[in-house]
PDB file of C-alpha atoms in Angstrom:
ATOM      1  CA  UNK T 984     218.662 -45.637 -67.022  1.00 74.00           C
ATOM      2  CA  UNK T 985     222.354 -46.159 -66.175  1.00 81.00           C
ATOM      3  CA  UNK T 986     223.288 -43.167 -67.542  1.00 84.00           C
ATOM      4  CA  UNK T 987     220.318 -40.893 -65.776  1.00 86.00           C
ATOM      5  CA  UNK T 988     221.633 -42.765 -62.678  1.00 89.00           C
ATOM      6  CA  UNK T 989     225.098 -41.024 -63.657  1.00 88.00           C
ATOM      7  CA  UNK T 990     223.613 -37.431 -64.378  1.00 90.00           C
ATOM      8  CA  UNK T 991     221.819 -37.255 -61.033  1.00 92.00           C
ATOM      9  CA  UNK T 992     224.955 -38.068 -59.225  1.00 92.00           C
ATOM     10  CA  UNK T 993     227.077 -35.663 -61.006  1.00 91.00           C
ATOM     11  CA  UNK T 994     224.189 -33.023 -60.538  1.00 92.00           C
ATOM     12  CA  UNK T 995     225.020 -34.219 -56.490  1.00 93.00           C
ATOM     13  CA  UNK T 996     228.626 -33.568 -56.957  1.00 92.00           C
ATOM     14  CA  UNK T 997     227.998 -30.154 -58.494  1.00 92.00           C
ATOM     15  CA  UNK T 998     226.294 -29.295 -55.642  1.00 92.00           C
ATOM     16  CA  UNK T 999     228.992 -30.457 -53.602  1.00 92.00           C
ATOM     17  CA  UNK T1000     231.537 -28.677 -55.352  1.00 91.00           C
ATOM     18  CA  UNK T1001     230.056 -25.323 -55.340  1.00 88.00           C
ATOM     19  CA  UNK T1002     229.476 -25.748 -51.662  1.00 89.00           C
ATOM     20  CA  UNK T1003     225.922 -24.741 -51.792  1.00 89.00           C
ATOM     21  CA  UNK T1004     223.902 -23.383 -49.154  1.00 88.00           C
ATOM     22  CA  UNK T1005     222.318 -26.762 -47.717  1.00 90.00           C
ATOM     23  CA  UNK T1006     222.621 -28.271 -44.390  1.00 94.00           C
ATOM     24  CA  UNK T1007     223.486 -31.466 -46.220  1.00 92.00           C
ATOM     25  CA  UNK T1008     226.412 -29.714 -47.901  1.00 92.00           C
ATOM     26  CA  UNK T1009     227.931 -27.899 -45.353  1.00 93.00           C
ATOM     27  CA  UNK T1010     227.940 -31.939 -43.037  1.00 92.00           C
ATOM     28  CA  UNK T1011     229.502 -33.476 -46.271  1.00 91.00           C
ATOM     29  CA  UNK T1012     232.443 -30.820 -46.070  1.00 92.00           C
ATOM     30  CA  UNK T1013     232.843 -31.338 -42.277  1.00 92.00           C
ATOM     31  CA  UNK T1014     232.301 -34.619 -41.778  1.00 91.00           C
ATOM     32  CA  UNK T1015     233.269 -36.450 -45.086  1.00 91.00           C
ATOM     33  CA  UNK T1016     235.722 -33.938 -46.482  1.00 91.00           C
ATOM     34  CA  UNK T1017     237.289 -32.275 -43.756  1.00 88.00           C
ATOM     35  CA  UNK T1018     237.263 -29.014 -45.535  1.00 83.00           C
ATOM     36  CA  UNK T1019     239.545 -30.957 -48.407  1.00 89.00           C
ATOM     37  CA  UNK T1020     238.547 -30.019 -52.427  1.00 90.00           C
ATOM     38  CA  UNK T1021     235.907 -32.214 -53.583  1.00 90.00           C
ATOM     39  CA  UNK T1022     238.703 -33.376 -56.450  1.00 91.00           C
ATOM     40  CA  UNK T1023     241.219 -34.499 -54.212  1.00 89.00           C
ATOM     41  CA  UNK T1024     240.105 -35.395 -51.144  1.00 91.00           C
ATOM     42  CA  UNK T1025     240.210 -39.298 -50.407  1.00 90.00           C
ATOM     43  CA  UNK T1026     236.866 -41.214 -49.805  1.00 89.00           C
ATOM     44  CA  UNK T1027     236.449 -42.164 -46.370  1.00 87.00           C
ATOM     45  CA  UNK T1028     236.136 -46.256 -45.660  1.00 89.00           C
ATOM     46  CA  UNK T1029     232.995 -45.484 -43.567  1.00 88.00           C
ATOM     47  CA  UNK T1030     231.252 -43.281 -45.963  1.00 91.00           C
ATOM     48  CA  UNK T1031     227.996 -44.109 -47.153  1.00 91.00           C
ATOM     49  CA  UNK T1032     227.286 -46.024 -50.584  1.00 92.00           C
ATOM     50  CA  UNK T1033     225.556 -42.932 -52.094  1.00 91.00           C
ATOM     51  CA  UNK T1034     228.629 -40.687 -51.282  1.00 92.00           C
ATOM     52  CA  UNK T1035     230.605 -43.167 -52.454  1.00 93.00           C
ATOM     53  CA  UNK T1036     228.423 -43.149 -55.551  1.00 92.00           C
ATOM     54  CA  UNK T1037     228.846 -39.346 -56.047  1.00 92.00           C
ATOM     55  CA  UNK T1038     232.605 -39.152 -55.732  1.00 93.00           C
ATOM     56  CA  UNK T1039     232.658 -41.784 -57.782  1.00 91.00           C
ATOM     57  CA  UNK T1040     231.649 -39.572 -60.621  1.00 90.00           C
ATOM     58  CA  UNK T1041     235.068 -37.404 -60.479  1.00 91.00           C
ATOM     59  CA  UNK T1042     235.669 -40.165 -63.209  1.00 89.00           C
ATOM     60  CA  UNK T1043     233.155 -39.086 -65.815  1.00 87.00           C
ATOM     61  CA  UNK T1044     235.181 -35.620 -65.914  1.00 85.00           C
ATOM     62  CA  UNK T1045     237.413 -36.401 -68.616  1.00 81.00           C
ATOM     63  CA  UNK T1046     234.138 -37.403 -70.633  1.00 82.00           C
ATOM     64  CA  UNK T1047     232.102 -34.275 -70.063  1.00 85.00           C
ATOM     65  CA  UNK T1048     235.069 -32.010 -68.794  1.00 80.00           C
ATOM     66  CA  UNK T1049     233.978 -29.014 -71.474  1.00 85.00           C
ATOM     67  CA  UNK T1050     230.212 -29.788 -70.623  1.00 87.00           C
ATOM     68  CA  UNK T1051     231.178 -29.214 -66.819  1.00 88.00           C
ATOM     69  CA  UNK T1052     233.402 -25.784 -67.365  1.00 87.00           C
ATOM     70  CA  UNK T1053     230.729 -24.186 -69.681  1.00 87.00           C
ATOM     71  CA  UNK T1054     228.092 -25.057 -67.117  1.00 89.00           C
ATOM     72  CA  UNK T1055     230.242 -23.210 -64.194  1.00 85.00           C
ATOM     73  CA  UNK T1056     231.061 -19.842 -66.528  1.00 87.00           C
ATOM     74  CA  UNK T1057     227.194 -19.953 -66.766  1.00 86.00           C
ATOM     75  CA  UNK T1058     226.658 -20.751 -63.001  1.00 87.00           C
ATOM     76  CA  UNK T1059     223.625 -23.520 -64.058  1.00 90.00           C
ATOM     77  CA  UNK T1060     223.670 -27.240 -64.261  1.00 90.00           C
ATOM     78  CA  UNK T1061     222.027 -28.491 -67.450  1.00 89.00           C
ATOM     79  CA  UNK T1062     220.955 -32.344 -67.075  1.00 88.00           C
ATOM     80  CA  UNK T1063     220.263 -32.628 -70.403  1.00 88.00           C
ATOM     81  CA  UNK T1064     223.491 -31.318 -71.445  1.00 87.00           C
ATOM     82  CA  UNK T1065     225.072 -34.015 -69.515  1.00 87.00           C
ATOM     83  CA  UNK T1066     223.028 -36.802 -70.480  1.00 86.00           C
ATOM     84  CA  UNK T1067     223.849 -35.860 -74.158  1.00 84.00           C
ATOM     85  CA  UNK T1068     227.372 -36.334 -73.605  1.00 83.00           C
ATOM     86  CA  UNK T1069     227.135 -39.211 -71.852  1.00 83.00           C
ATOM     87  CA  UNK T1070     225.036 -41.142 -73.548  1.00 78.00           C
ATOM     88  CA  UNK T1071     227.163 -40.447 -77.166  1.00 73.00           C
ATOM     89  CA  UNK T1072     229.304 -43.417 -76.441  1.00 62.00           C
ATOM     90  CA  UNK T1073     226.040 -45.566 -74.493  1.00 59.00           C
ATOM     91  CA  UNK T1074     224.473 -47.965 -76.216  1.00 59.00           C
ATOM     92  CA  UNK T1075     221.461 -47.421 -78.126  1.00 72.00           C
ATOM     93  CA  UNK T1076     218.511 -49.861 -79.718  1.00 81.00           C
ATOM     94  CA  UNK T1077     217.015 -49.360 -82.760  1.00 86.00           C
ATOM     95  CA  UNK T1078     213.717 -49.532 -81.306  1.00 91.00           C
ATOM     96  CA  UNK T1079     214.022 -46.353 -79.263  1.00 88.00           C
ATOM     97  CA  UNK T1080     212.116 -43.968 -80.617  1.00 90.00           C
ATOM     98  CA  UNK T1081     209.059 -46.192 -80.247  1.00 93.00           C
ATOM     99  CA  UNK T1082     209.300 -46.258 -76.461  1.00 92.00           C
ATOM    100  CA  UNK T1083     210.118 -42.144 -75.968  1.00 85.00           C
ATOM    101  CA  UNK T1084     207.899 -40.620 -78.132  1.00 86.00           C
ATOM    102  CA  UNK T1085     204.418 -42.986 -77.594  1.00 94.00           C
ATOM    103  CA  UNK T1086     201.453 -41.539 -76.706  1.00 95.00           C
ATOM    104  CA  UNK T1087     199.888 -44.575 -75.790  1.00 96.00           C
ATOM    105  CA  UNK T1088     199.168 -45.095 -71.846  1.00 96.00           C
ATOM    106  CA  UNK T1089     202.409 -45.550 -69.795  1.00 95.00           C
ATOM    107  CA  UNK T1090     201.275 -48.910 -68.493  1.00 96.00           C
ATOM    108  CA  UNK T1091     201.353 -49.789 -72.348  1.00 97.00           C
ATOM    109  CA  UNK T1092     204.389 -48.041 -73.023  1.00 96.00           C
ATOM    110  CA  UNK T1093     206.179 -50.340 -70.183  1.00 96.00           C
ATOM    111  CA  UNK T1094     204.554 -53.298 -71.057  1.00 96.00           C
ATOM    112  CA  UNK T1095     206.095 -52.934 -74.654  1.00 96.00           C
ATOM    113  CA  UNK T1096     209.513 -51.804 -73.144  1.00 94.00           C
ATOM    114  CA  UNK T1097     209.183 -55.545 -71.076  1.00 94.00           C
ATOM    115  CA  UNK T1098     208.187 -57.441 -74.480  1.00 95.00           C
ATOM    116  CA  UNK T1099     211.473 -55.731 -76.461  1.00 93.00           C
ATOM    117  CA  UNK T1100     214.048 -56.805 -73.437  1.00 91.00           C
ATOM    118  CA  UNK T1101     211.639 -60.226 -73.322  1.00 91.00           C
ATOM    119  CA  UNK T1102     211.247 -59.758 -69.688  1.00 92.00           C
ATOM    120  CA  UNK T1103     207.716 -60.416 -69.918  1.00 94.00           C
ATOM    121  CA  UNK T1104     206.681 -62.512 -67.388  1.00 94.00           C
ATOM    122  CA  UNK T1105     205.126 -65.420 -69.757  1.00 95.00           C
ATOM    123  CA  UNK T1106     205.165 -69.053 -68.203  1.00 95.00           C
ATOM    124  CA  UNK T1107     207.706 -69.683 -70.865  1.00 94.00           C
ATOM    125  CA  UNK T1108     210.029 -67.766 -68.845  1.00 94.00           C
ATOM    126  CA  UNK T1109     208.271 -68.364 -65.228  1.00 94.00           C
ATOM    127  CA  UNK T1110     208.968 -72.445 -66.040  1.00 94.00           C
ATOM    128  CA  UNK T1111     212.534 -71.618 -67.291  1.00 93.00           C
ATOM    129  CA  UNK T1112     213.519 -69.588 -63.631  1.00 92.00           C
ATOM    130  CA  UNK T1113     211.580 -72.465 -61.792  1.00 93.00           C
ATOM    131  CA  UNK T1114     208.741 -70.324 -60.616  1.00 92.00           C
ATOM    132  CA  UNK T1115     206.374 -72.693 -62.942  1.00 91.00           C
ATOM    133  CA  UNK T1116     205.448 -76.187 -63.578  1.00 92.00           C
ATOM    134  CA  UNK T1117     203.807 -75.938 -67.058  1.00 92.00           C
ATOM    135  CA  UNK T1118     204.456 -73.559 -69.780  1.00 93.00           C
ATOM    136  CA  UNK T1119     200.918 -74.250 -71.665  1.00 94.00           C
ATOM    137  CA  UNK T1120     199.728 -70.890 -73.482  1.00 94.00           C
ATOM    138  CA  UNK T1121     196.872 -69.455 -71.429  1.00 89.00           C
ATOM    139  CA  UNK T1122     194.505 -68.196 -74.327  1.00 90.00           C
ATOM    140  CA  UNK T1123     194.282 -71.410 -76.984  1.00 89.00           C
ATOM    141  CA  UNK T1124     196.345 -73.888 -74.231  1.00 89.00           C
ATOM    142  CA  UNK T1125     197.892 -75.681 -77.443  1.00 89.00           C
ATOM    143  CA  UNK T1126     201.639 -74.380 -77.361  1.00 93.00           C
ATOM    144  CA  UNK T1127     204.045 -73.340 -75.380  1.00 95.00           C
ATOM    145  CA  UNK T1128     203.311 -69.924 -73.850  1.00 95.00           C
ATOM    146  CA  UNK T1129     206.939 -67.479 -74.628  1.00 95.00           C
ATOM    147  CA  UNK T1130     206.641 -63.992 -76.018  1.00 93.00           C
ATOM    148  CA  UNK T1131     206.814 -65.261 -79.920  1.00 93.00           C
ATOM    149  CA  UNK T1132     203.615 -67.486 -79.436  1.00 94.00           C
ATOM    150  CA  UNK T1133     201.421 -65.248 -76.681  1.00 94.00           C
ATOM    151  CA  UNK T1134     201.848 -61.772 -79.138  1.00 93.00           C
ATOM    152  CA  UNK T1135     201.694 -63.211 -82.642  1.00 90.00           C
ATOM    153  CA  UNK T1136     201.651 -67.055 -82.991  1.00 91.00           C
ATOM    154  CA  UNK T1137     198.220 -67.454 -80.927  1.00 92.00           C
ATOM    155  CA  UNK T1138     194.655 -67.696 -82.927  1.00 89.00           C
ATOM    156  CA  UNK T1139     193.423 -65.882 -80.382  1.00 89.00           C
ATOM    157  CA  UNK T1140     195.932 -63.113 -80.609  1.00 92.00           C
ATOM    158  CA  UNK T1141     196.480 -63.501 -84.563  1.00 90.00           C
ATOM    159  CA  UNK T1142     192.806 -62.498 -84.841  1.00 90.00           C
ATOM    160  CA  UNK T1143     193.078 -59.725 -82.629  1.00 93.00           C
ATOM    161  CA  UNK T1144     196.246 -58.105 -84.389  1.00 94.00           C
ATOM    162  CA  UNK T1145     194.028 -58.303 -87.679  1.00 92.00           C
ATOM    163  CA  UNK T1146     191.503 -56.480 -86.442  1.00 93.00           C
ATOM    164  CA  UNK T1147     193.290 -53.951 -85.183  1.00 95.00           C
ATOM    165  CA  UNK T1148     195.550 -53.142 -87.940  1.00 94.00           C
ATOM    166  CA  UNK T1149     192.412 -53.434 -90.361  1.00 94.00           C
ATOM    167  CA  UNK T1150     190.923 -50.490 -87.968  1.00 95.00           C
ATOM    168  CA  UNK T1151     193.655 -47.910 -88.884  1.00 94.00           C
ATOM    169  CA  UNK T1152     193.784 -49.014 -92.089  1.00 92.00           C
ATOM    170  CA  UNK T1153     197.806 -51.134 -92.490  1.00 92.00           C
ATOM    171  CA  UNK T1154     197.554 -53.156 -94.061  1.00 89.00           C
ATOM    172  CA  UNK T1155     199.983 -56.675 -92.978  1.00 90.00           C
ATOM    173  CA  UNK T1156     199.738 -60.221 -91.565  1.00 86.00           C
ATOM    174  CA  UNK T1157     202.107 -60.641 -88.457  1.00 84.00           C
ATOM    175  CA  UNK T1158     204.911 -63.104 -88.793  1.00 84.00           C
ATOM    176  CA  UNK T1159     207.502 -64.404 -85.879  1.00 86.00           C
ATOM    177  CA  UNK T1160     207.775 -61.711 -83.598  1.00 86.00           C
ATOM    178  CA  UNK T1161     211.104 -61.119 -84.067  1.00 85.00           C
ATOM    179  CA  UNK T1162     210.435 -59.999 -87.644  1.00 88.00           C
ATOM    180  CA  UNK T1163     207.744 -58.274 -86.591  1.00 90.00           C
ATOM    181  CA  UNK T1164     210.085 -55.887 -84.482  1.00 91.00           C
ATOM    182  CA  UNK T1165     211.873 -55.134 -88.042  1.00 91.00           C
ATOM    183  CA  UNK T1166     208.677 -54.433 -89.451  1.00 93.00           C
ATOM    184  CA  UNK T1167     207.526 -51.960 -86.346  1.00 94.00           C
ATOM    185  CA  UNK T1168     210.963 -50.095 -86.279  1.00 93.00           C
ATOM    186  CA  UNK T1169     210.546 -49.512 -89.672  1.00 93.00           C
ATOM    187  CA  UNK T1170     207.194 -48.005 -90.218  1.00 93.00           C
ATOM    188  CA  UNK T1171     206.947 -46.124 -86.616  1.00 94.00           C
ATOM    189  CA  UNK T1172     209.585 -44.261 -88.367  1.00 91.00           C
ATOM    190  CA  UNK T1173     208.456 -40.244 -89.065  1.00 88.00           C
ATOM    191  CA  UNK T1174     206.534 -37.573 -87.155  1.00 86.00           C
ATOM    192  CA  UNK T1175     202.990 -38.411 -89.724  1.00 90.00           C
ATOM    193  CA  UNK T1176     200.082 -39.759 -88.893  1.00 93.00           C
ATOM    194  CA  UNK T1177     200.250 -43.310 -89.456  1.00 93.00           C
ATOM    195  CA  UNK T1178     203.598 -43.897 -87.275  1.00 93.00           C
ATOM    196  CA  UNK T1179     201.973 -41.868 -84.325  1.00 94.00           C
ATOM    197  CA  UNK T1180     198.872 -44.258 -84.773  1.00 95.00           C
ATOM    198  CA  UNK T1181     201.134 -47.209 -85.266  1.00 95.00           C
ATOM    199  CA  UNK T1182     203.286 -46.279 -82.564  1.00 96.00           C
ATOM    200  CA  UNK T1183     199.612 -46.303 -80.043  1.00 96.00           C
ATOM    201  CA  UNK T1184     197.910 -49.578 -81.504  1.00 96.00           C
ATOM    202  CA  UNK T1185     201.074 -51.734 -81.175  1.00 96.00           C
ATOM    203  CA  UNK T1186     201.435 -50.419 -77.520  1.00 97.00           C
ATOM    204  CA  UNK T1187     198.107 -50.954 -77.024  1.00 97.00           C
ATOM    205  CA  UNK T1188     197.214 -53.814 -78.213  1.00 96.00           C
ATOM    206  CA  UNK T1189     200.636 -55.811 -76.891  1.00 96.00           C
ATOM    207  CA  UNK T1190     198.843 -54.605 -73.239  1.00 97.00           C
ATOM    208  CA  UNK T1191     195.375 -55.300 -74.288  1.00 96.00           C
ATOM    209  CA  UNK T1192     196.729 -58.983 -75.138  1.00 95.00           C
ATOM    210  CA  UNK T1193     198.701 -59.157 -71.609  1.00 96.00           C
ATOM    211  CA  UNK T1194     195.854 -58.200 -69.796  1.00 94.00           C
ATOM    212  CA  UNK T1195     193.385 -60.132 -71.404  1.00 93.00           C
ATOM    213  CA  UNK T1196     195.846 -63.319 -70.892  1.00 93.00           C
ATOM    214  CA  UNK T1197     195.950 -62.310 -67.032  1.00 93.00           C
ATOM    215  CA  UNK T1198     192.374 -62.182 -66.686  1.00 90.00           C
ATOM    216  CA  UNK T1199     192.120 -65.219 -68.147  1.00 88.00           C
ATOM    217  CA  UNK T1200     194.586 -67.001 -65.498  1.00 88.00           C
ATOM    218  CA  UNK T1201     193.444 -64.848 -62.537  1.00 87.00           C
ATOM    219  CA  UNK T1202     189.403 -64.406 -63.064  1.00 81.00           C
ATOM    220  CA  UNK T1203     187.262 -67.665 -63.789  1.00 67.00           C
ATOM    221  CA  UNK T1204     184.686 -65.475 -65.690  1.00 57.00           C
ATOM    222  CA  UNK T1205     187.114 -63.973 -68.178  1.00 61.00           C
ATOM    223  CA  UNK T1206     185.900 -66.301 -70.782  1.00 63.00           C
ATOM    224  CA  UNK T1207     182.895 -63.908 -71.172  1.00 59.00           C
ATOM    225  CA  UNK T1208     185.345 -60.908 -72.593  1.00 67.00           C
ATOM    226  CA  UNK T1209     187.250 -62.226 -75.356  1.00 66.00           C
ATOM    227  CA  UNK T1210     184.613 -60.784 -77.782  1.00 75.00           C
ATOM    228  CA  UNK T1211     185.682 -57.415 -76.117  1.00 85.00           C
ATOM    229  CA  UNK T1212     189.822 -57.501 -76.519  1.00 91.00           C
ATOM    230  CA  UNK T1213     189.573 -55.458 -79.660  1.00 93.00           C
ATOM    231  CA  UNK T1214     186.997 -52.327 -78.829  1.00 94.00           C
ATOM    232  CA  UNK T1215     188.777 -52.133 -75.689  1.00 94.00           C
ATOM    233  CA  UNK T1216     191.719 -51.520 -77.778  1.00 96.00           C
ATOM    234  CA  UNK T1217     190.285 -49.368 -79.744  1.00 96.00           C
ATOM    235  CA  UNK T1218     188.956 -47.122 -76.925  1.00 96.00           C
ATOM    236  CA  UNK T1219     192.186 -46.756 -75.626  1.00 96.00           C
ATOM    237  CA  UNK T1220     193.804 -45.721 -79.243  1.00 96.00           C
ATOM    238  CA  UNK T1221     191.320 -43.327 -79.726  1.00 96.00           C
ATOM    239  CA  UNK T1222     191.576 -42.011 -76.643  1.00 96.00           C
ATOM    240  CA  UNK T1223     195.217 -41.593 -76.495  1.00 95.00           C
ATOM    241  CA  UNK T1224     195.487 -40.240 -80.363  1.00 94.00           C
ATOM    242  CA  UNK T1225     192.705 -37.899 -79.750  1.00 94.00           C
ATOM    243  CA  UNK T1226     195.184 -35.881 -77.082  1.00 92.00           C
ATOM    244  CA  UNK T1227     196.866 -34.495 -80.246  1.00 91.00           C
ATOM    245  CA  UNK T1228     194.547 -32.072 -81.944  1.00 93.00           C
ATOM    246  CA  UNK T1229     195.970 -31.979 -85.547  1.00 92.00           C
ATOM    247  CA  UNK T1230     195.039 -36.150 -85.898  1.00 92.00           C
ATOM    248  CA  UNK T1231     191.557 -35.800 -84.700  1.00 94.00           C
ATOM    249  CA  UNK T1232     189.905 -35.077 -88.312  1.00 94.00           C
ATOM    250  CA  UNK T1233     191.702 -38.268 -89.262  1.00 93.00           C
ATOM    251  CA  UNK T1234     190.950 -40.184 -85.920  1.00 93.00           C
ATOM    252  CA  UNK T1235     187.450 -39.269 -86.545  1.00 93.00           C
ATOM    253  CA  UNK T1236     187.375 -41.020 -90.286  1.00 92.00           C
ATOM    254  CA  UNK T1237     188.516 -44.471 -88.890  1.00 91.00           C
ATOM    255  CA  UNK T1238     185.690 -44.366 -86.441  1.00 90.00           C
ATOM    256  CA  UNK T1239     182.904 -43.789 -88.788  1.00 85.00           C
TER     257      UNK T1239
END
C-alpha cells in the first residue's frame, strides 16, 4: 500500500511537470511554484500536506529515473511500470500470492489479509489494547480467544476445518496456526485446480468462522446455526470457483 501511495503521487507530479491542461495545474504553477521548474523550485512553508507529499517524490527519481525518461519519450505514464520498480527493493511476504490472486469474496480475501498481519480483532487482542475485560473464546468459552485458538485450536472450528477440507478432497489435520500458514503457502502454490480451490476454502472458511463467532457474540439466537457453518461455506466456494469456467466439470464432481 505504501508503495501505491508513492505511484499515485508521482503520477501527480508527472502531471505537474508536464504542465497539463487542468485548472489545478495551471494554480499549482502560479501559486505554489511561481512559474519555477517543478525540480528546483523550493516547497513553500504554507503549502498543503498533499503538495508537500507530491514534491516529496522528486526523491524517488534516482530509483525509477530510466522508468521516468522512457515514459516521457513515449509521452504516457505507466503505473505499473512504476510500481515494478519500486516495489523491487519493498518488502515482500511469502504469503502474497494467496491474497492477489483469490477468487474468494473480497470480504474473505480481507478478512484473511487481517488474520496473516494478526490484526484480527479477537478479544485476545481487544483485552491486550484495554478495549476488553475477558478474553474467553466465544464458540467453546474454554480458552483464551487469540487468532491460534479461534481458527484452528477450537472444537468447534477443528470440526469445521475437517469438513471442509474433506469436501475438496485434501486431505490434512490442522496444527498451530502458525504452521498452518507454512502448510497454506506451500500448497496454494501453482495455477491448477487444487491451489485455486485451496486458495477459496481457506478464505472462506477463515470468514465463515469470523462471522459465525460474531453472530454468536452479537445475536442471542445464533446458537441455532452452528449446524449451518459448513454448507454456508460451501455455497460460497462453489459459488466463487464456479466464476472460472475450465474448474466447473471438477467443481461439479465434489458436489455430487
Amino acid at each position: 500500500m505504501e508503495v501505491w501511495n508513492r505511484v499515485t503521487m508521482l503520477r501527480c507530479l508527472w502531471i505537474i511537470s508536464l504542465k497539463m491542461d487542468s485548472l489545478w495545474v495551471k494554480w499549482v504553477h502560479t501559486v505554489y511554484l511561481k512559474h519555477e521548474s517543478v525540480w528546483t523550485a523550493k516547497i513553500p512553508s504554507t503549502a498543503t500536506w498533499i503538495f508537500k507529499d507530491i514534491m516529496a517524490r522528486r526523491e524517488d527519481m534516482n530509483q525509477i529515473g530510466n522508468c521516468w525518461n522512457n515514459m516521457q519519450s513515449r509521452g504516457k505514464f505507466s503505473m505499473k511500470l512504476i510500481y515494478d520498480q519500486l516495489s523491487k527493493d519493498a518488502d515482500t511476504v511469502d504469503w502474497s500470492h494467496i491474497i492477489q490472486h483469490n477468487a474468494a469474496r473480497p470480504r474473505a480475501v480481507i478478512c484473511l489479509w487481517l488474520v496473516f498481519h494478526s490484526r484480527l480483532a479477537t478479544k485476545s487482542r481487544l483485552k491486550r489494547l484495554g478495549l476488553l475485560q475477558e478474553d474467553q473464546c466465544s464458540l467453546c468459552t474454554e480458552h483464551e480467544e487469540d487468532i491460534d485458538h479461534l481458527l484452528v485450536d477450537c472444537s468447534v472450528t477443528k470440526h469445521v476445518w475437517k469438513e471442509v477440507l474433506d469436501w475438496i478432497e485434501v486431505k490434512h489435520q490442522p496444527g498451530q496456526w502458525q504452521e498452518e500458514k507454512k502448510w497454506i503457502v506451500q500448497n496454494t502454490k501453482g495455477k491448477g485446480f487444487h491451489p485455486h480451490m485451496l486458495k477459496i476454502a481457506i478464505a472462506e472458511t477463515v470468514y465463515g468462522i469470523w462471522m459465525y463467532r460474531n453472530k454468536r457474540i452479537f445475536d442471542s439466537g445464533a446458537n441455532e446455526e452452528a449446524n449451518r457453518i459448513v454448507p454456508k461455506i460451501i455455497d460460497s466456494i462453489v459459488y466463487r470457483g464456479w466464476l472460472k469456467a475450465k474448474y466447473r466439470k471438477r467443481i461439479g464432481l465434489l458436489m455430487m
